[in-house]
């Protein structure tokens, strides 16, 4: 059972453009929604995270938008740069679950120079 | 990687042989996890630990066992390796009590031939 669905599978954006990756979840008990960035040969690294009590969180060029009623959240990368080219994973977890994260299937982002 | 190391980084093994992957953290974080990463599937939880000798199964635990005899070490064993277990394996630890963010190791690429 895929509890977190991520789209698109791959994304190509021009330098300076906006990259948007979407995720949808099924379990309404989820209360923590992080995004991870992974470069080839490396482990995923936490990029930004949000809790459902806010609808948006911004850190630099990265913004999470959260829609609790639709059970969706998205990552926006403003002014995308070639250095942002990586695989991005959304994830979700719920309280009292030993903090287990359920991950989406990943989006491979390529930013063209 | 930020106090969490995995060994070996690469391993090739034969079908039917047992294999043990090691994860070591330099801090006393309570929660540790083993995930496998496969194209199109994102990261899937194999097993996790919430303390010394306290472990539980994740989504894809069949064919795997774990042990945690010390806070800093979390071992993943493939009891009898199969080709379907060819994958990249990541260990992670959770953050502090106030943070759910994971820190991942650099991964072990396992090939079962």
PDB file of N, CA and C in Angstrom, chain A residues 38, chain B residues 6 8-13 19 21 34-46 60 64 76 78 81-91 106-113:
ATOM      1  N   UNK A  38      18.540  14.214  -2.611  1.00  0.00           N
ATOM      2  CA  UNK A  38      19.587  13.204  -2.718  1.00  0.00           C
ATOM      3  C   UNK A  38      20.400  13.401  -3.993  1.00  0.00           C
TER       4      UNK A  38
ATOM      5  N   UNK B   6      28.212   3.745   7.342  1.00  0.00           N
ATOM      6  CA  UNK B   6      27.792   2.424   6.938  1.00  0.00           C
ATOM      7  C   UNK B   6      28.975   1.660   6.365  1.00  0.00           C
ATOM      8  N   UNK B   8      29.941  -2.459   4.566  1.00  0.00           N
ATOM      9  CA  UNK B   8      30.805  -1.851   3.560  1.00  0.00           C
ATOM     10  C   UNK B   8      30.051  -0.872   2.672  1.00  0.00           C
ATOM     11  N   UNK B   9      30.713  -0.166   1.812  1.00  0.00           N
ATOM     12  CA  UNK B   9      30.059   0.726   0.864  1.00  0.00           C
ATOM     13  C   UNK B   9      29.547  -0.038  -0.352  1.00  0.00           C
ATOM     14  N   UNK B  10      30.290  -1.081  -0.711  1.00  0.00           N
ATOM     15  CA  UNK B  10      29.885  -1.918  -1.836  1.00  0.00           C
ATOM     16  C   UNK B  10      30.130  -3.379  -1.468  1.00  0.00           C
ATOM     17  N   UNK B  11      29.235  -4.238  -1.943  1.00  0.00           N
ATOM     18  CA  UNK B  11      29.449  -5.669  -1.703  1.00  0.00           C
ATOM     19  C   UNK B  11      28.766  -6.463  -2.805  1.00  0.00           C
ATOM     20  N   UNK B  12      29.473  -7.465  -3.269  1.00  0.00           N
ATOM     21  CA  UNK B  12      28.907  -8.432  -4.199  1.00  0.00           C
ATOM     22  C   UNK B  12      28.922  -9.773  -3.503  1.00  0.00           C
ATOM     23  N   UNK B  13      27.794 -10.450  -3.508  1.00  0.00           N
ATOM     24  CA  UNK B  13      27.703 -11.728  -2.816  1.00  0.00           C
ATOM     25  C   UNK B  13      26.923 -12.715  -3.666  1.00  0.00           C
ATOM     26  N   UNK B  19      24.570 -12.238   4.626  1.00  0.00           N
ATOM     27  CA  UNK B  19      25.294 -10.971   4.504  1.00  0.00           C
ATOM     28  C   UNK B  19      24.902 -10.076   5.661  1.00  0.00           C
ATOM     29  N   UNK B  21      25.228  -6.093   7.047  1.00  0.00           N
ATOM     30  CA  UNK B  21      25.594  -4.700   6.823  1.00  0.00           C
ATOM     31  C   UNK B  21      25.606  -4.000   8.178  1.00  0.00           C
ATOM     32  N   UNK B  34      16.679   0.982   8.991  1.00  0.00           N
ATOM     33  CA  UNK B  34      17.250   0.465   7.756  1.00  0.00           C
ATOM     34  C   UNK B  34      16.201   0.580   6.655  1.00  0.00           C
ATOM     35  N   UNK B  35      16.606   1.207   5.540  1.00  0.00           N
ATOM     36  CA  UNK B  35      15.760   1.338   4.367  1.00  0.00           C
ATOM     37  C   UNK B  35      16.489   0.718   3.178  1.00  0.00           C
ATOM     38  N   UNK B  36      15.704   0.307   2.192  1.00  0.00           N
ATOM     39  CA  UNK B  36      16.274  -0.054   0.904  1.00  0.00           C
ATOM     40  C   UNK B  36      15.709   0.890  -0.153  1.00  0.00           C
ATOM     41  N   UNK B  37      16.563   1.217  -1.120  1.00  0.00           N
ATOM     42  CA  UNK B  37      16.164   2.128  -2.182  1.00  0.00           C
ATOM     43  C   UNK B  37      16.226   1.417  -3.516  1.00  0.00           C
ATOM     44  N   UNK B  38      15.118   1.406  -4.212  1.00  0.00           N
ATOM     45  CA  UNK B  38      15.008   0.781  -5.525  1.00  0.00           C
ATOM     46  C   UNK B  38      14.301   1.740  -6.468  1.00  0.00           C
ATOM     47  N   UNK B  39      14.696   1.772  -7.730  1.00  0.00           N
ATOM     48  CA  UNK B  39      14.055   2.684  -8.697  1.00  0.00           C
ATOM     49  C   UNK B  39      12.546   2.499  -8.725  1.00  0.00           C
ATOM     50  N   UNK B  40      11.839   3.613  -8.665  1.00  0.00           N
ATOM     51  CA  UNK B  40      10.379   3.565  -8.727  1.00  0.00           C
ATOM     52  C   UNK B  40       9.692   3.276  -7.410  1.00  0.00           C
ATOM     53  N   UNK B  41      10.485   2.948  -6.384  1.00  0.00           N
ATOM     54  CA  UNK B  41       9.897   2.604  -5.089  1.00  0.00           C
ATOM     55  C   UNK B  41      10.297   3.572  -3.988  1.00  0.00           C
ATOM     56  N   UNK B  42      11.175   4.483  -4.277  1.00  0.00           N
ATOM     57  CA  UNK B  42      11.645   5.374  -3.224  1.00  0.00           C
ATOM     58  C   UNK B  42      12.426   4.597  -2.184  1.00  0.00           C
ATOM     59  N   UNK B  43      12.234   4.956  -0.938  1.00  0.00           N
ATOM     60  CA  UNK B  43      12.877   4.272   0.171  1.00  0.00           C
ATOM     61  C   UNK B  43      11.810   3.528   0.961  1.00  0.00           C
ATOM     62  N   UNK B  44      12.080   2.264   1.200  1.00  0.00           N
ATOM     63  CA  UNK B  44      11.119   1.435   1.927  1.00  0.00           C
ATOM     64  C   UNK B  44      11.757   0.917   3.207  1.00  0.00           C
ATOM     65  N   UNK B  45      11.012   1.011   4.302  1.00  0.00           N
ATOM     66  CA  UNK B  45      11.537   0.651   5.613  1.00  0.00           C
ATOM     67  C   UNK B  45      11.612  -0.864   5.769  1.00  0.00           C
ATOM     68  N   UNK B  46      12.787  -1.336   6.192  1.00  0.00           N
ATOM     69  CA  UNK B  46      12.999  -2.769   6.399  1.00  0.00           C
ATOM     70  C   UNK B  46      12.763  -3.122   7.866  1.00  0.00           C
ATOM     71  N   UNK B  60       9.021  -3.974   4.465  1.00  0.00           N
ATOM     72  CA  UNK B  60       9.608  -5.023   3.623  1.00  0.00           C
ATOM     73  C   UNK B  60      10.621  -5.848   4.410  1.00  0.00           C
ATOM     74  N   UNK B  64      15.021 -10.460   6.083  1.00  0.00           N
ATOM     75  CA  UNK B  64      15.979  -9.618   6.799  1.00  0.00           C
ATOM     76  C   UNK B  64      15.801  -9.769   8.306  1.00  0.00           C
ATOM     77  N   UNK B  76      22.175  -5.058  10.005  1.00  0.00           N
ATOM     78  CA  UNK B  76      21.153  -5.648   9.140  1.00  0.00           C
ATOM     79  C   UNK B  76      21.726  -6.914   8.534  1.00  0.00           C
ATOM     80  N   UNK B  78      21.006 -10.190   5.968  1.00  0.00           N
ATOM     81  CA  UNK B  78      20.236 -10.924   4.975  1.00  0.00           C
ATOM     82  C   UNK B  78      20.534 -12.386   5.232  1.00  0.00           C
ATOM     83  N   UNK B  81      20.836 -14.526   1.038  1.00  0.00           N
ATOM     84  CA  UNK B  81      20.650 -13.487   0.024  1.00  0.00           C
ATOM     85  C   UNK B  81      20.009 -14.021  -1.260  1.00  0.00           C
ATOM     86  N   UNK B  82      19.108 -13.225  -1.817  1.00  0.00           N
ATOM     87  CA  UNK B  82      18.476 -13.550  -3.103  1.00  0.00           C
ATOM     88  C   UNK B  82      18.680 -12.372  -4.056  1.00  0.00           C
ATOM     89  N   UNK B  83      18.499 -12.621  -5.335  1.00  0.00           N
ATOM     90  CA  UNK B  83      18.721 -11.568  -6.331  1.00  0.00           C
ATOM     91  C   UNK B  83      17.766 -10.391  -6.127  1.00  0.00           C
ATOM     92  N   UNK B  84      16.592 -10.656  -5.564  1.00  0.00           N
ATOM     93  CA  UNK B  84      15.629  -9.576  -5.323  1.00  0.00           C
ATOM     94  C   UNK B  84      16.089  -8.624  -4.213  1.00  0.00           C
ATOM     95  N   UNK B  85      17.115  -9.011  -3.504  1.00  0.00           N
ATOM     96  CA  UNK B  85      17.670  -8.157  -2.460  1.00  0.00           C
ATOM     97  C   UNK B  85      18.826  -7.294  -2.957  1.00  0.00           C
ATOM     98  N   UNK B  86      19.114  -7.400  -4.235  1.00  0.00           N
ATOM     99  CA  UNK B  86      20.046  -6.454  -4.841  1.00  0.00           C
ATOM    100  C   UNK B  86      19.436  -5.063  -4.748  1.00  0.00           C
ATOM    101  N   UNK B  87      20.142  -4.146  -4.101  1.00  0.00           N
ATOM    102  CA  UNK B  87      19.568  -2.845  -3.812  1.00  0.00           C
ATOM    103  C   UNK B  87      20.638  -1.950  -3.195  1.00  0.00           C
ATOM    104  N   UNK B  88      20.248  -0.706  -2.949  1.00  0.00           N
ATOM    105  CA  UNK B  88      21.079   0.184  -2.145  1.00  0.00           C
ATOM    106  C   UNK B  88      20.414   0.294  -0.779  1.00  0.00           C
ATOM    107  N   UNK B  89      21.185   0.035   0.268  1.00  0.00           N
ATOM    108  CA  UNK B  89      20.658   0.020   1.624  1.00  0.00           C
ATOM    109  C   UNK B  89      21.156   1.255   2.376  1.00  0.00           C
ATOM    110  N   UNK B  90      20.202   1.926   3.007  1.00  0.00           N
ATOM    111  CA  UNK B  90      20.538   3.111   3.784  1.00  0.00           C
ATOM    112  C   UNK B  90      20.148   2.920   5.243  1.00  0.00           C
ATOM    113  N   UNK B  91      21.055   3.326   6.098  1.00  0.00           N
ATOM    114  CA  UNK B  91      20.793   3.396   7.515  1.00  0.00           C
ATOM    115  C   UNK B  91      20.492   4.856   7.849  1.00  0.00           C
ATOM    116  N   UNK B 106      25.722   7.005   4.011  1.00  0.00           N
ATOM    117  CA  UNK B 106      26.004   7.129   2.576  1.00  0.00           C
ATOM    118  C   UNK B 106      25.557   5.938   1.756  1.00  0.00           C
ATOM    119  N   UNK B 107      25.086   4.897   2.425  1.00  0.00           N
ATOM    120  CA  UNK B 107      24.519   3.763   1.714  1.00  0.00           C
ATOM    121  C   UNK B 107      25.498   2.626   1.465  1.00  0.00           C
ATOM    122  N   UNK B 108      24.936   1.446   1.287  1.00  0.00           N
ATOM    123  CA  UNK B 108      25.687   0.258   0.873  1.00  0.00           C
ATOM    124  C   UNK B 108      25.029  -0.286  -0.380  1.00  0.00           C
ATOM    125  N   UNK B 109      25.810  -0.377  -1.441  1.00  0.00           N
ATOM    126  CA  UNK B 109      25.288  -0.950  -2.685  1.00  0.00           C
ATOM    127  C   UNK B 109      25.568  -2.437  -2.661  1.00  0.00           C
ATOM    128  N   UNK B 110      24.526  -3.240  -2.578  1.00  0.00           N
ATOM    129  CA  UNK B 110      24.647  -4.696  -2.501  1.00  0.00           C
ATOM    130  C   UNK B 110      24.169  -5.335  -3.790  1.00  0.00           C
ATOM    131  N   UNK B 111      25.007  -6.179  -4.339  1.00  0.00           N
ATOM    132  CA  UNK B 111      24.643  -6.930  -5.537  1.00  0.00           C
ATOM    133  C   UNK B 111      24.677  -8.414  -5.205  1.00  0.00           C
ATOM    134  N   UNK B 112      23.583  -9.101  -5.468  1.00  0.00           N
ATOM    135  CA  UNK B 112      23.496 -10.533  -5.231  1.00  0.00           C
ATOM    136  C   UNK B 112      23.487 -11.231  -6.591  1.00  0.00           C
ATOM    137  N   UNK B 113      24.515 -12.065  -6.814  1.00  0.00           N
ATOM    138  CA  UNK B 113      24.659 -12.710  -8.129  1.00  0.00           C
ATOM    139  C   UNK B 113      24.383 -14.219  -8.029  1.00  0.00           C
TER     140      UNK B 113
END
